[in-house]
């Protein structure tokens, strides 16, 4: 029985190390794209301004162009929103009120969630820039 | 007894003079940051060349009490400006710690105002900012936590950054860079500091002291 105690302690410390590594990975992915939030809003704002210049035009081609612009505005805005929601819901202290196994699962799923936000943000920025470069 | 009194009185006066000399030394001349225009004017038949620095543009946001905050609110005041949001899990708590140091240090200085813009106005409503300010136990007249239209807040962040640089290059990350800006009584930027670094904020507090004693003369 006494022999089992060091083995259990080693296991707990291994799990804690894994939790720390998972938490760091979440923040690392977040930090990669967070500085680009301003770029997202500024692109969205620039496309909104571009859209306004075609607002009263009723030609079919311009209506579909306006819809195209609107789609990119929404993509940029939803990327911004998803990051804000992720930060709002992310629990840096999840481990304090949950067991190690549940905490590992939680941070693993958070890595997937923030990676998705990361990809969405980069895609919306890339597409938004293209839209502005290829303006009518 | 009387002689000892005078001796200690003279010593105290000496210390006061020393403190005064030291405080005069801290009143350093800080440059105005950002783009400028050189304008020629003819005054009394003579050509006068002036350098005009960029002023922070007018704005309208709302603080934690629902009051409208504009450029008129900060007329004749020195401002410390930052961008944050209440649910930020990374740098904002550290920034707020440093901002609280500034708030406490200048407790009796009515000419210094802190302006914290939320970049998450969707969640940071007036009500939420009110609760946030109450938790920090700060007075609304000295520290405005501001919300408003998201695009306008980001555009303001970009404007501050452009106004602080000479080359018109504004990195998109300024709104979440943790930077604090020092704005003088003429709404001109006099310094940028790292809002999460206590040493940078020590320097900022020295600069605030220098700016506070300046007269409001447009440069």
PDB file of C-alpha atoms in Angstrom, chain B residues 60-70 73 126 140 144-147:
ATOM      1  CA  UNK B  60     -17.962  60.378 -28.466  1.00  0.00           C
ATOM      2  CA  UNK B  61     -18.062  57.358 -26.157  1.00  0.00           C
ATOM      3  CA  UNK B  62     -19.990  56.484 -22.976  1.00  0.00           C
ATOM      4  CA  UNK B  63     -18.495  55.837 -19.559  1.00  0.00           C
ATOM      5  CA  UNK B  64     -19.463  53.503 -16.702  1.00  0.00           C
ATOM      6  CA  UNK B  65     -22.119  55.963 -15.518  1.00  0.00           C
ATOM      7  CA  UNK B  66     -23.648  56.299 -18.987  1.00  0.00           C
ATOM      8  CA  UNK B  67     -22.199  59.821 -19.350  1.00  0.00           C
ATOM      9  CA  UNK B  68     -21.165  61.008 -22.790  1.00  0.00           C
ATOM     10  CA  UNK B  69     -17.374  61.406 -22.906  1.00  0.00           C
ATOM     11  CA  UNK B  70     -16.019  63.649 -25.634  1.00  0.00           C
ATOM     12  CA  UNK B  73     -14.612  66.262 -21.194  1.00  0.00           C
ATOM     13  CA  UNK B 126     -22.290  50.575 -19.445  1.00  0.00           C
ATOM     14  CA  UNK B 140     -15.755  58.052 -12.331  1.00  0.00           C
ATOM     15  CA  UNK B 144     -13.601  56.706 -17.367  1.00  0.00           C
ATOM     16  CA  UNK B 145     -14.168  53.154 -18.624  1.00  0.00           C
ATOM     17  CA  UNK B 146     -15.632  53.728 -22.062  1.00  0.00           C
ATOM     18  CA  UNK B 147     -17.837  51.798 -24.438  1.00  0.00           C
TER      19      UNK B 147
END
